[in-house]
Amino acid sequence: MATERKFFVGGNWKMNGNKKEIDGIIAFLTAGPLDPNTELVCGVPSCYLEYCRQKLPATIGVAAQNCYKVPKGAFTGEISPAMIKDVGVEWVILGHSERRNVFGESDALIAEKVGHALSEGLKVIPCIGEKLEERESGKTDEVVFSQLKAIVEKIPLDKWENIVIAYEPVWAIGTGKTASPQQAQEVHGKLRQWLSENVNAEVAQKVRIIYGGSVTAENCRELAKEADIDGSLVGGASLKPDFIHIVNASQ
């Protein structure tokens, strides 16, 4: 990781947790110790957003795991950035592979969501990544550049400081298969180069690109050593006390 980019760890709880279990997570996060040089954000089920924001230390961010592309209206089951902000939460994860592949969200829809969330003042973790068959057929670059291009077109230049890009190869999420540090670094480096060529060099250098896909306490340090890997987006491992080691991976 480059020194000018603050190490970033997102804990994506997905559809897990009840108040008792969440109290346990809050307890081990509060006890720490957490590296003060790492920015930590927890992605929380929507019904627990306010509960977690009230209970977690102020130094730990809270993120919604999804939102819609307009402020309000007849969209049953959706929440808006305005609602997320109203309960004191300032982050949202958008375009996670489960949103893309389980719920059928398109690049275009995800890009619209990113644009609206930024316009409403939220910070955004947009996710990109290829499926196994896409990697095996040599289409990784084509897929991730296409996903990134759709999102980038909706990000005003003055909003890049509110973006943390997550690269999550779909074949590595929850499968126990992790991209090797070298495989992940190769894609991260190409993403940064694409940003330099298609946005500008300053954005490319400053934006944090984090890796997701079976990150564990065992492999997090090797990933963190790579020049263009600025942290991690962690799923199931973020529900367990060992998550502290992942948060502290850059120490």
Short mmCIF file of C-alpha atoms in Angstrom, two decimals, residues 44-49 63-73 75-85 87 89 91-92 94 113 116 122:
data_model
loop_
_atom_site.label_atom_id
_atom_site.label_comp_id
_atom_site.label_asym_id
_atom_site.label_seq_id
_atom_site.Cartn_x
_atom_site.Cartn_y
_atom_site.Cartn_z
CA VAL A 44 -24.73 -3.61 8.65
CA PRO A 45 -28.20 -5.02 7.80
CA SER A 46 -30.53 -2.06 7.29
CA CYS A 47 -32.74 -2.72 10.31
CA TYR A 48 -29.69 -2.49 12.61
CA LEU A 49 -28.06 0.61 11.10
CA ALA A 63 -22.31 1.41 6.11
CA ALA A 64 -25.60 0.34 4.62
CA GLN A 65 -25.22 -2.66 2.31
CA ASN A 66 -27.38 -1.23 -0.46
CA CYS A 67 -29.64 1.71 -1.31
CA TYR A 68 -31.80 2.94 -4.16
CA LYS A 69 -31.19 5.64 -6.77
CA VAL A 70 -33.82 8.22 -5.74
CA PRO A 71 -34.62 10.04 -2.46
CA LYS A 72 -38.11 8.58 -1.86
CA GLY A 73 -41.14 7.11 -3.55
CA PHE A 75 -40.19 1.52 -4.12
CA THR A 76 -41.29 -1.11 -1.63
CA GLY A 77 -38.46 -2.69 0.29
CA GLU A 78 -35.83 -0.12 -0.69
CA ILE A 79 -34.02 2.49 1.40
CA SER A 80 -32.61 5.79 0.18
CA PRO A 81 -29.36 7.62 0.94
CA ALA A 82 -31.44 10.30 2.67
CA MET A 83 -32.81 7.67 5.08
CA ILE A 84 -29.32 6.26 5.69
CA LYS A 85 -28.02 9.72 6.54
CA VAL A 87 -30.02 7.64 11.13
CA VAL A 89 -24.82 6.59 8.88
CA TRP A 91 -21.36 4.98 4.10
CA VAL A 92 -23.00 2.57 1.65
CA LEU A 94 -23.03 -0.70 -3.73
CA LYS A 113 -27.08 4.31 -7.34
CA HIS A 116 -27.24 9.42 -6.36
CA LEU A 122 -22.83 9.51 1.35
#
